[in-house]
């Protein structure tokens, strides 16, 4: 007897339909799985037959052939356990064929018959809805995630027996629902607040400008100046995710398996801070079957690289193309996939190996050659892609001991939201531009008008300081953001001057 079961798999960030065909016939008692299965899929026959026995069913005695279609795409992971088991039970008439035609299913089976959570449920649920099926059977731990897709019956199942009883029509299970709007509109307060940071007003200003325009920022200062403390508070002033952005972010984390159990949606912008020992594959993504890396997990959020020169040179260099394109393409023998990675890069570094170069109170023990080599661990092309370089001086005693409290994150967040609102309105006709940082060179003349004095100031700076063409673009974009924060349509001299001050490394202050 032949049975067909709907399922799904993920390639990159997109899901595709999988049809599992199970044929129970005569012959030697063996099970054969075809359709380019990997080791985890081939091992599923042992898990499935043991789970069927422990769930109170008697498996077919004879030759069982299982085909995973389409046969030219490699199938991986344990997510096909549940649909394979359902197909086997359908060949024994334990499950209705009509129910199998209406529902897709996904899940890993324990030997006891328990259904365990799997990765990539959200994109598969989206694909099941597109294919016009009635519903999707998922592990209980994945139910909230799948229920984000409205108009689809998400059936949470704990065991194979429970799934079989539901598909046979003997045990109704109500579809799982989540209030997506209520979940999306619920905002938790951030524990970290800029009010905790004493002093460093110039750095806070640079961060405000960076977040307002979506600009990358590099903070340079001695140990203990507060670079990491400031960076971790950036999350408290980021604009909220839109619904579409939240779904995109959740889909990536679902594929990577980093979405916590019973969490339906990621409603905060990601903040990723990988250690400096990370490999290029860990940062960009990769593996024999490519999975998203840190740059993609930071999509629509912040990627924080602390102690930037300590990262391996090849790891930093692979950031160049993602910073420009907002996507990363990974080619392997098995497949070529593209992951989105539109993130704000926040980096921090010491001015020299000992950390005290330029400190008026502590002596630097580094030679000029050591300082030069330390700074050159970060290539010029990568620095060109960082819009703002800001110096973070050591905190003065009077600032630490004083009773004054800094401005709270809500103050900066309101200004950020106002500036982002201006940019959203300005770029509403452009398809891929949402903030000033995303402007293409050909758009600068149209959206960044300057006064004659501002143009003259910029011309003199480019000539005397020998900025690169890419640095020129960054200065204009940052000046555009500063003008937006001031509520001005045209870029003035003061905006250009402040933007130039945010290019510390280009002005060769540390070499």
Short mmCIF file of C-alpha atoms in Angstrom, two decimals:
data_model
loop_
_atom_site.label_atom_id
_atom_site.label_comp_id
_atom_site.label_asym_id
_atom_site.label_seq_id
_atom_site.Cartn_x
_atom_site.Cartn_y
_atom_site.Cartn_z
CA UNK A 1 0.00 0.00 0.00
CA UNK A 2 1.20 3.52 -0.83
CA UNK A 3 0.81 6.63 1.37
CA UNK A 4 1.83 10.24 0.76
CA UNK A 5 2.67 12.75 3.51
CA UNK A 6 3.39 16.48 3.20
CA UNK A 7 6.40 17.98 4.97
CA UNK A 8 8.99 20.70 4.37
CA UNK A 9 12.66 21.60 4.60
CA UNK A 10 14.74 24.76 4.59
CA UNK A 11 17.41 25.94 2.15
CA UNK A 12 18.96 29.23 3.17
CA UNK A 13 16.11 31.32 4.59
CA UNK A 14 13.47 29.85 2.30
CA UNK A 15 11.46 26.67 2.78
CA UNK A 16 10.43 24.21 0.10
CA UNK A 17 7.83 21.46 0.08
CA UNK A 18 8.82 17.83 0.65
CA UNK A 19 6.51 14.94 -0.24
CA UNK A 20 7.24 11.71 1.61
CA UNK A 21 6.05 8.57 -0.16
CA UNK A 22 5.87 5.36 1.86
CA UNK A 23 5.22 2.03 0.18
CA UNK A 24 4.68 -1.13 2.26
CA UNK A 25 5.05 -4.27 0.17
CA UNK A 26 6.06 -7.90 0.26
CA UNK A 27 9.60 -9.15 0.49
CA UNK A 28 12.41 -9.33 2.98
CA UNK A 29 11.74 -7.26 6.13
CA UNK A 30 13.86 -4.19 5.50
CA UNK A 31 13.44 -0.44 5.19
CA UNK A 32 15.03 1.61 2.41
CA UNK A 33 15.10 5.42 2.36
CA UNK A 34 15.83 7.11 -0.99
CA UNK A 35 15.86 10.74 -2.14
CA UNK A 36 19.35 11.96 -1.13
CA UNK A 37 19.02 11.49 2.66
CA UNK A 38 21.90 12.43 4.94
CA UNK A 39 23.08 10.29 7.85
CA UNK A 40 20.49 11.71 10.27
CA UNK A 41 17.66 10.91 7.84
CA UNK A 42 18.96 7.40 7.15
CA UNK A 43 19.11 6.75 10.89
CA UNK A 44 15.48 7.83 11.23
CA UNK A 45 14.22 4.36 10.26
CA UNK A 46 15.54 2.95 13.55
CA UNK A 47 14.05 5.81 15.58
CA UNK A 48 10.74 5.61 13.73
CA UNK A 49 10.18 1.86 14.05
CA UNK A 50 11.12 1.87 17.74
CA UNK A 51 8.81 4.85 18.36
CA UNK A 52 5.98 3.06 16.52
CA UNK A 53 6.41 -0.03 18.71
CA UNK A 54 6.59 2.01 21.93
CA UNK A 55 3.47 3.93 20.89
CA UNK A 56 1.39 0.76 20.81
CA UNK A 57 1.37 0.10 17.06
CA UNK A 58 2.67 -2.89 15.13
CA UNK A 59 5.00 -1.88 12.27
CA UNK A 60 4.77 -3.45 8.84
CA UNK A 61 6.63 -6.73 8.39
CA UNK A 62 8.08 -6.75 4.88
CA UNK A 63 9.88 -4.36 2.56
CA UNK A 64 9.17 -0.69 3.24
CA UNK A 65 10.39 1.90 0.73
CA UNK A 66 10.45 5.56 1.72
CA UNK A 67 11.04 8.23 -0.93
CA UNK A 68 11.74 11.89 -0.11
CA UNK A 69 10.76 14.01 -3.10
CA UNK A 70 12.11 16.00 -4.87
CA UNK A 71 14.89 13.44 -5.12
CA UNK A 72 17.55 15.85 -6.45
CA UNK A 73 17.77 17.97 -3.26
CA UNK A 74 19.69 16.65 -0.27
CA UNK A 75 17.55 16.10 2.86
CA UNK A 76 19.12 16.56 6.27
CA UNK A 77 18.25 16.43 9.94
CA UNK A 78 15.76 14.47 12.06
CA UNK A 79 12.75 16.64 11.17
CA UNK A 80 11.23 13.97 8.88
CA UNK A 81 10.75 11.41 11.66
CA UNK A 82 7.12 12.30 12.35
CA UNK A 83 5.92 12.38 8.72
CA UNK A 84 7.74 9.11 7.94
CA UNK A 85 6.06 7.47 10.93
CA UNK A 86 2.68 8.86 9.83
CA UNK A 87 3.22 7.47 6.35
CA UNK A 88 4.03 4.02 7.72
CA UNK A 89 0.91 4.06 9.91
CA UNK A 90 -1.17 5.18 6.91
CA UNK A 91 -0.04 2.14 4.94
CA UNK A 92 -1.49 0.05 7.78
CA UNK A 93 -4.74 2.07 7.67
CA UNK A 94 -4.16 3.46 11.16
CA UNK A 95 -4.44 7.00 9.75
CA UNK A 96 -6.89 8.54 7.30
CA UNK A 97 -5.56 9.40 3.85
CA UNK A 98 -7.82 12.47 3.71
CA UNK A 99 -6.19 13.89 6.83
CA UNK A 100 -2.74 13.32 5.35
CA UNK A 101 -3.76 15.27 2.25
CA UNK A 102 -4.89 18.27 4.33
CA UNK A 103 -2.00 18.55 6.79
CA UNK A 104 1.77 18.81 6.62
CA UNK A 105 3.91 17.74 9.56
CA UNK A 106 7.40 18.05 10.95
CA UNK A 107 9.12 16.76 14.09
CA UNK A 108 11.80 14.53 15.54
CA UNK A 109 10.81 11.33 17.35
CA UNK A 110 12.30 10.01 20.55
CA UNK A 111 12.41 6.23 20.98
CA UNK A 112 9.51 6.56 23.42
CA UNK A 113 7.34 8.18 20.73
CA UNK A 114 7.68 11.69 22.13
CA UNK A 115 7.81 14.44 19.47
CA UNK A 116 10.81 16.74 19.94
CA UNK A 117 11.32 20.29 18.69
CA UNK A 118 13.18 20.97 15.46
CA UNK A 119 14.71 23.97 13.68
CA UNK A 120 13.23 26.04 10.86
CA UNK A 121 9.54 25.63 11.72
CA UNK A 122 8.53 29.24 10.95
CA UNK A 123 9.65 29.31 7.29
CA UNK A 124 8.14 25.86 6.79
CA UNK A 125 4.83 27.07 8.24
CA UNK A 126 4.91 30.02 5.85
CA UNK A 127 5.48 27.66 2.92
CA UNK A 128 2.68 25.32 4.02
CA UNK A 129 0.26 28.24 4.01
CA UNK A 130 1.45 29.31 0.55
CA UNK A 131 0.81 25.77 -0.71
CA UNK A 132 -2.82 25.99 0.43
CA UNK A 133 -2.81 23.19 3.01
CA UNK A 134 -5.18 23.35 5.96
CA UNK A 135 -2.67 22.95 8.75
CA UNK A 136 0.68 21.83 10.12
CA UNK A 137 1.45 19.32 12.88
CA UNK A 138 4.41 20.49 14.96
CA UNK A 139 6.08 19.61 18.27
CA UNK A 140 4.54 21.38 21.26
CA UNK A 141 7.72 23.40 21.80
CA UNK A 142 7.45 24.81 18.27
CA UNK A 143 3.74 25.66 18.40
CA UNK A 144 4.07 29.37 19.27
CA UNK A 145 6.64 29.90 16.54
CA UNK A 146 4.46 28.30 13.84
CA UNK A 147 1.29 30.04 15.05
CA UNK A 148 2.76 33.40 14.01
CA UNK A 149 1.53 32.46 10.52
CA UNK A 150 -2.13 33.47 10.49
CA UNK A 151 -4.70 31.50 8.51
CA UNK A 152 -2.99 28.17 9.20
CA UNK A 153 -4.16 25.52 11.68
CA UNK A 154 -1.13 24.75 13.84
CA UNK A 155 -1.67 21.45 15.67
CA UNK A 156 0.73 20.88 18.58
CA UNK A 157 1.44 17.21 19.30
CA UNK A 158 3.38 15.70 22.19
CA UNK A 159 3.62 12.09 21.04
CA UNK A 160 3.29 9.96 17.94
CA UNK A 161 0.21 8.30 19.46
CA UNK A 162 -1.44 11.72 19.90
CA UNK A 163 -0.64 12.68 16.28
CA UNK A 164 -2.03 9.38 14.99
CA UNK A 165 -5.23 9.71 17.03
CA UNK A 166 -5.75 13.22 15.67
CA UNK A 167 -5.16 12.21 12.04
CA UNK A 168 -7.48 9.22 12.49
CA UNK A 169 -10.23 11.56 13.72
CA UNK A 170 -10.44 9.95 17.16
CA UNK A 171 -8.87 12.77 19.23
CA UNK A 172 -9.54 16.38 18.25
CA UNK A 173 -6.77 18.87 19.02
CA UNK A 174 -7.67 22.57 18.87
CA UNK A 175 -5.31 24.67 16.71
CA UNK A 176 -2.78 26.67 18.69
CA UNK A 177 -3.29 30.43 18.51
CA UNK A 178 -1.14 33.40 19.53
CA UNK A 179 -2.13 37.05 19.60
CA UNK A 180 0.57 38.32 17.27
CA UNK A 181 -0.48 41.96 17.56
CA UNK A 182 -0.46 41.91 21.36
CA UNK A 183 2.86 40.09 21.37
CA UNK A 184 4.38 42.52 18.91
CA UNK A 185 3.15 45.58 20.79
CA UNK A 186 4.42 44.41 24.17
CA UNK A 187 7.71 46.14 24.89
CA UNK A 188 9.93 45.11 27.77
CA UNK A 189 12.06 47.76 29.41
CA UNK A 190 15.79 47.43 28.79
CA UNK A 191 17.87 46.80 31.88
CA UNK A 192 20.76 48.90 30.54
CA UNK A 193 20.19 52.64 30.32
CA UNK A 194 22.36 55.56 29.25
CA UNK A 195 21.55 57.24 32.56
CA UNK A 196 24.04 54.79 34.12
CA UNK A 197 26.90 56.25 32.05
CA UNK A 198 28.61 59.22 33.67
CA UNK A 199 30.45 61.65 31.44
CA UNK A 200 31.37 60.74 27.83
CA UNK A 201 28.88 63.23 26.39
CA UNK A 202 30.74 63.47 23.08
CA UNK A 203 30.60 59.68 22.68
CA UNK A 204 26.90 59.62 23.51
CA UNK A 205 26.38 62.24 20.83
CA UNK A 206 28.24 60.10 18.28
CA UNK A 207 26.15 57.07 19.23
CA UNK A 208 22.96 59.11 18.90
CA UNK A 209 24.01 60.14 15.38
CA UNK A 210 25.02 56.58 14.48
CA UNK A 211 21.72 55.03 15.58
CA UNK A 212 19.66 57.83 14.02
CA UNK A 213 21.14 57.11 10.59
CA UNK A 214 21.97 53.42 10.94
CA UNK A 215 25.70 54.18 10.66
CA UNK A 216 28.54 51.86 11.64
CA UNK A 217 30.64 53.18 14.53
CA UNK A 218 34.10 52.46 15.96
CA UNK A 219 35.00 53.58 19.49
CA UNK A 220 38.69 54.04 20.31
CA UNK A 221 39.84 54.51 23.88
CA UNK A 222 41.85 53.14 26.81
CA UNK A 223 40.72 50.17 28.94
CA UNK A 224 38.03 51.10 31.44
CA UNK A 225 36.82 54.15 29.52
CA UNK A 226 33.35 52.61 29.11
CA UNK A 227 33.37 51.46 25.47
CA UNK A 228 31.64 48.16 26.15
CA UNK A 229 29.24 49.77 28.63
CA UNK A 230 28.21 52.33 26.02
CA UNK A 231 27.90 49.73 23.26
CA UNK A 232 25.56 47.52 25.27
CA UNK A 233 23.24 50.47 25.88
CA UNK A 234 22.78 51.08 22.17
CA UNK A 235 20.05 48.43 22.19
CA UNK A 236 17.98 50.66 24.50
CA UNK A 237 17.67 53.45 21.90
CA UNK A 238 17.19 51.43 18.72
CA UNK A 239 13.89 52.01 16.90
CA UNK A 240 11.36 49.18 17.35
CA UNK A 241 11.07 46.43 14.77
CA UNK A 242 8.24 46.55 12.27
CA UNK A 243 6.10 43.43 11.95
CA UNK A 244 7.79 42.42 8.70
CA UNK A 245 11.25 42.91 10.23
CA UNK A 246 10.28 40.87 13.30
CA UNK A 247 9.18 37.96 11.10
CA UNK A 248 12.42 38.15 9.08
CA UNK A 249 14.55 38.14 12.24
CA UNK A 250 12.55 35.31 13.82
CA UNK A 251 12.86 33.22 10.66
CA UNK A 252 16.67 33.45 10.69
CA UNK A 253 16.88 32.52 14.37
CA UNK A 254 14.45 29.66 13.80
CA UNK A 255 16.67 28.25 11.05
CA UNK A 256 19.77 28.60 13.25
CA UNK A 257 18.02 26.87 16.16
CA UNK A 258 18.62 29.84 18.47
CA UNK A 259 14.95 30.65 19.03
CA UNK A 260 14.04 29.72 22.64
CA UNK A 261 11.30 27.10 23.16
CA UNK A 262 7.76 28.47 23.32
CA UNK A 263 8.82 31.87 21.93
CA UNK A 264 6.58 32.99 19.11
CA UNK A 265 8.33 36.09 17.81
CA UNK A 266 11.50 38.11 18.35
CA UNK A 267 10.25 41.62 19.07
CA UNK A 268 13.56 43.29 19.97
CA UNK A 269 16.33 44.12 17.57
CA UNK A 270 19.14 41.55 17.93
CA UNK A 271 22.38 42.47 19.71
CA UNK A 272 25.14 39.98 18.90
CA UNK A 273 28.59 40.16 20.51
CA UNK A 274 30.80 37.25 19.29
CA UNK A 275 34.17 36.58 20.94
CA UNK A 276 37.28 37.65 19.04
CA UNK A 277 38.32 34.00 18.56
CA UNK A 278 35.40 33.41 16.18
CA UNK A 279 36.19 31.91 12.76
CA UNK A 280 35.15 33.38 9.43
CA UNK A 281 32.57 30.58 9.06
CA UNK A 282 31.15 31.40 12.48
CA UNK A 283 30.87 35.05 11.56
CA UNK A 284 29.53 34.74 8.01
CA UNK A 285 27.88 31.34 8.25
CA UNK A 286 28.82 28.11 6.58
CA UNK A 287 29.24 24.41 7.07
CA UNK A 288 28.72 21.54 4.64
CA UNK A 289 25.06 22.54 4.65
CA UNK A 290 25.24 26.34 5.12
CA UNK A 291 23.71 27.82 8.25
CA UNK A 292 23.49 31.51 9.18
CA UNK A 293 26.40 33.08 11.06
CA UNK A 294 26.63 35.99 13.47
CA UNK A 295 26.21 38.64 10.77
CA UNK A 296 22.86 37.13 9.80
CA UNK A 297 21.78 36.58 13.40
CA UNK A 298 22.40 40.33 13.84
CA UNK A 299 20.10 41.13 10.87
CA UNK A 300 18.06 44.29 11.58
CA UNK A 301 20.06 44.79 14.78
CA UNK A 302 23.58 45.36 16.09
CA UNK A 303 26.78 43.36 15.64
CA UNK A 304 29.23 44.35 18.39
CA UNK A 305 32.90 43.48 17.91
CA UNK A 306 34.83 44.25 21.08
CA UNK A 307 38.65 44.40 20.94
CA UNK A 308 38.48 44.72 17.15
CA UNK A 309 42.23 44.30 16.40
CA UNK A 310 42.22 40.98 18.29
CA UNK A 311 39.99 39.38 15.63
CA UNK A 312 41.87 37.40 13.00
CA UNK A 313 42.65 39.50 9.95
CA UNK A 314 40.87 37.15 7.55
CA UNK A 315 37.75 37.23 9.76
CA UNK A 316 37.60 41.03 9.62
CA UNK A 317 38.19 41.14 5.88
CA UNK A 318 35.18 38.92 5.13
CA UNK A 319 32.99 41.65 6.65
CA UNK A 320 33.65 44.02 3.77
CA UNK A 321 31.16 42.61 1.28
CA UNK A 322 28.30 42.07 3.79
CA UNK A 323 28.71 45.66 5.02
CA UNK A 324 28.29 46.91 1.47
CA UNK A 325 25.59 44.58 0.14
CA UNK A 326 23.54 43.65 3.21
CA UNK A 327 23.60 39.99 2.13
CA UNK A 328 26.09 37.14 2.33
CA UNK A 329 26.25 34.35 -0.25
CA UNK A 330 27.79 31.03 0.77
CA UNK A 331 28.69 28.50 -1.92
CA UNK A 332 29.20 24.85 -1.10
CA UNK A 333 29.12 21.67 -3.14
CA UNK A 334 25.68 20.86 -1.73
CA UNK A 335 24.10 24.26 -2.38
CA UNK A 336 24.57 28.00 -2.75
CA UNK A 337 22.51 30.03 -0.32
CA UNK A 338 22.08 33.73 0.43
CA UNK A 339 21.38 35.04 3.92
CA UNK A 340 20.33 38.63 4.71
CA UNK A 341 22.64 40.60 7.01
CA UNK A 342 21.60 44.23 7.26
CA UNK A 343 23.11 45.19 10.59
CA UNK A 344 24.69 48.15 12.35
CA UNK A 345 28.34 47.43 13.12
CA UNK A 346 29.54 48.67 16.51
CA UNK A 347 33.23 48.07 17.24
CA UNK A 348 35.62 49.00 20.04
CA UNK A 349 39.40 49.00 20.28
CA UNK A 350 42.29 50.31 22.35
CA UNK A 351 44.52 52.99 20.79
CA UNK A 352 47.62 50.78 21.16
CA UNK A 353 48.62 47.33 22.50
CA UNK A 354 49.00 48.55 26.09
CA UNK A 355 45.92 50.77 25.76
CA UNK A 356 47.36 54.04 27.10
CA UNK A 357 48.50 55.89 23.99
CA UNK A 358 47.32 59.49 24.28
CA UNK A 359 46.33 59.13 27.95
CA UNK A 360 47.62 62.23 29.81
CA UNK A 361 47.75 60.36 33.12
CA UNK A 362 49.29 57.01 32.19
CA UNK A 363 52.43 56.36 30.23
CA UNK A 364 52.26 54.35 27.00
CA UNK A 365 55.00 51.71 26.81
CA UNK A 366 54.49 50.93 23.12
CA UNK A 367 56.93 51.89 20.38
CA UNK A 368 55.82 53.76 17.29
CA UNK A 369 56.23 50.56 15.28
CA UNK A 370 54.04 48.58 17.69
CA UNK A 371 51.33 51.23 17.55
CA UNK A 372 51.51 51.31 13.75
CA UNK A 373 51.29 47.52 13.46
CA UNK A 374 48.44 47.35 15.96
CA UNK A 375 46.40 49.91 14.07
CA UNK A 376 47.18 48.20 10.74
CA UNK A 377 45.47 45.01 11.90
CA UNK A 378 42.37 46.79 10.64
CA UNK A 379 42.65 47.39 6.92
CA UNK A 380 41.91 50.70 5.25
CA UNK A 381 39.03 49.29 3.16
CA UNK A 382 37.32 48.04 6.32
CA UNK A 383 37.80 51.38 8.09
CA UNK A 384 36.33 53.14 5.07
CA UNK A 385 33.15 51.14 5.61
CA UNK A 386 32.82 52.36 9.21
CA UNK A 387 31.08 55.75 9.09
CA UNK A 388 32.04 57.08 12.53
CA UNK A 389 35.36 56.77 14.41
CA UNK A 390 35.03 58.36 17.85
CA UNK A 391 37.60 58.77 20.62
CA UNK A 392 36.52 57.59 24.07
CA UNK A 393 38.73 59.33 26.67
CA UNK A 394 39.33 58.02 30.18
CA UNK A 395 36.56 59.10 32.55
CA UNK A 396 37.49 61.96 34.86
CA UNK A 397 37.27 61.50 38.63
CA UNK A 398 34.81 64.37 39.04
CA UNK A 399 32.45 62.65 36.59
CA UNK A 400 32.68 59.34 38.45
CA UNK A 401 32.30 60.86 41.92
CA UNK A 402 29.68 63.42 40.96
CA UNK A 403 26.02 62.97 41.80
CA UNK A 404 24.83 64.07 38.37
CA UNK A 405 22.95 61.45 36.37
CA UNK A 406 23.21 61.33 32.60
CA UNK A 407 20.28 61.69 30.24
CA UNK A 408 18.15 58.53 30.11
CA UNK A 409 17.83 56.30 27.06
CA UNK A 410 14.28 57.56 26.52
CA UNK A 411 15.67 61.01 25.67
CA UNK A 412 17.96 59.65 22.98
CA UNK A 413 15.34 57.20 21.73
CA UNK A 414 12.81 59.98 21.10
CA UNK A 415 15.34 61.91 19.04
CA UNK A 416 16.32 58.76 17.15
CA UNK A 417 12.69 57.98 16.33
CA UNK A 418 12.11 61.52 15.09
CA UNK A 419 15.14 61.39 12.80
CA UNK A 420 14.21 57.91 11.53
CA UNK A 421 10.69 59.16 10.81
CA UNK A 422 12.11 61.93 8.63
CA UNK A 423 14.24 59.41 6.74
CA UNK A 424 11.35 56.98 6.31
CA UNK A 425 9.28 59.71 4.69
CA UNK A 426 12.17 60.89 2.52
CA UNK A 427 13.01 57.45 1.15
CA UNK A 428 9.51 56.04 0.81
CA UNK A 429 9.92 55.83 -2.98
CA UNK A 430 13.19 53.87 -2.77
CA UNK A 431 12.88 50.11 -2.53
CA UNK A 432 15.91 49.14 -0.40
CA UNK A 433 16.81 52.38 1.40
CA UNK A 434 15.35 52.96 4.87
CA UNK A 435 18.00 55.14 6.53
CA UNK A 436 20.79 57.52 5.57
CA UNK A 437 23.43 54.81 5.92
CA UNK A 438 21.80 52.88 3.08
CA UNK A 439 22.02 55.69 0.53
CA UNK A 440 23.80 54.77 -2.69
CA UNK A 441 26.39 57.15 -4.17
CA UNK A 442 24.07 58.12 -7.01
CA UNK A 443 21.43 59.21 -4.49
CA UNK A 444 23.64 61.62 -2.54
CA UNK A 445 23.15 64.61 -4.82
CA UNK A 446 19.37 64.17 -4.73
CA UNK A 447 18.86 63.61 -1.00
CA UNK A 448 21.85 65.42 0.53
CA UNK A 449 21.69 69.04 -0.67
CA UNK A 450 24.44 71.24 0.80
CA UNK A 451 24.93 74.96 1.09
CA UNK A 452 27.81 76.51 -0.87
CA UNK A 453 29.79 77.03 2.33
CA UNK A 454 29.29 73.38 3.33
CA UNK A 455 30.52 72.22 -0.07
CA UNK A 456 33.60 74.43 0.22
CA UNK A 457 34.36 73.08 3.71
CA UNK A 458 34.05 69.50 2.50
CA UNK A 459 36.23 70.20 -0.53
CA UNK A 460 39.01 71.60 1.64
CA UNK A 461 38.81 68.66 4.06
CA UNK A 462 38.96 66.06 1.30
CA UNK A 463 41.97 67.79 -0.27
CA UNK A 464 43.98 68.43 2.89
CA UNK A 465 43.20 65.22 4.79
CA UNK A 466 43.25 63.02 1.66
CA UNK A 467 40.05 61.17 2.41
CA UNK A 468 39.09 58.31 0.08
CA UNK A 469 36.06 58.43 -2.17
CA UNK A 470 34.25 56.03 0.15
CA UNK A 471 35.10 58.24 3.16
CA UNK A 472 33.62 61.18 1.26
CA UNK A 473 30.34 59.31 0.90
CA UNK A 474 30.34 58.41 4.61
CA UNK A 475 30.93 62.03 5.65
CA UNK A 476 28.02 63.25 3.52
CA UNK A 477 25.69 60.55 4.91
CA UNK A 478 26.64 61.31 8.51
CA UNK A 479 26.19 65.03 7.88
CA UNK A 480 22.75 64.25 6.45
CA UNK A 481 21.85 62.47 9.70
CA UNK A 482 23.14 65.34 11.84
CA UNK A 483 20.99 67.75 9.82
CA UNK A 484 17.97 65.46 10.33
CA UNK A 485 18.52 65.53 14.10
CA UNK A 486 18.53 69.33 13.93
CA UNK A 487 15.39 69.34 11.77
CA UNK A 488 17.16 71.02 8.82
CA UNK A 489 16.56 70.22 5.15
CA UNK A 490 19.97 71.34 3.83
CA UNK A 491 23.38 70.32 5.12
CA UNK A 492 25.18 73.26 6.73
CA UNK A 493 28.86 73.90 7.49
CA UNK A 494 28.48 72.82 11.12
CA UNK A 495 27.05 69.48 10.03
CA UNK A 496 30.00 68.81 7.73
CA UNK A 497 32.47 69.84 10.41
CA UNK A 498 30.96 67.52 12.99
CA UNK A 499 30.88 64.65 10.49
CA UNK A 500 34.59 65.19 9.75
CA UNK A 501 35.36 65.10 13.47
CA UNK A 502 33.83 61.62 13.49
CA UNK A 503 36.64 60.30 11.21
CA UNK A 504 39.43 60.08 13.82
CA UNK A 505 41.41 57.32 12.14
CA UNK A 506 41.25 58.96 8.73
CA UNK A 507 42.68 62.09 10.34
CA UNK A 508 45.65 59.93 11.47
CA UNK A 509 45.41 60.81 15.15
CA UNK A 510 46.53 57.35 16.25
CA UNK A 511 49.56 56.68 14.05
#
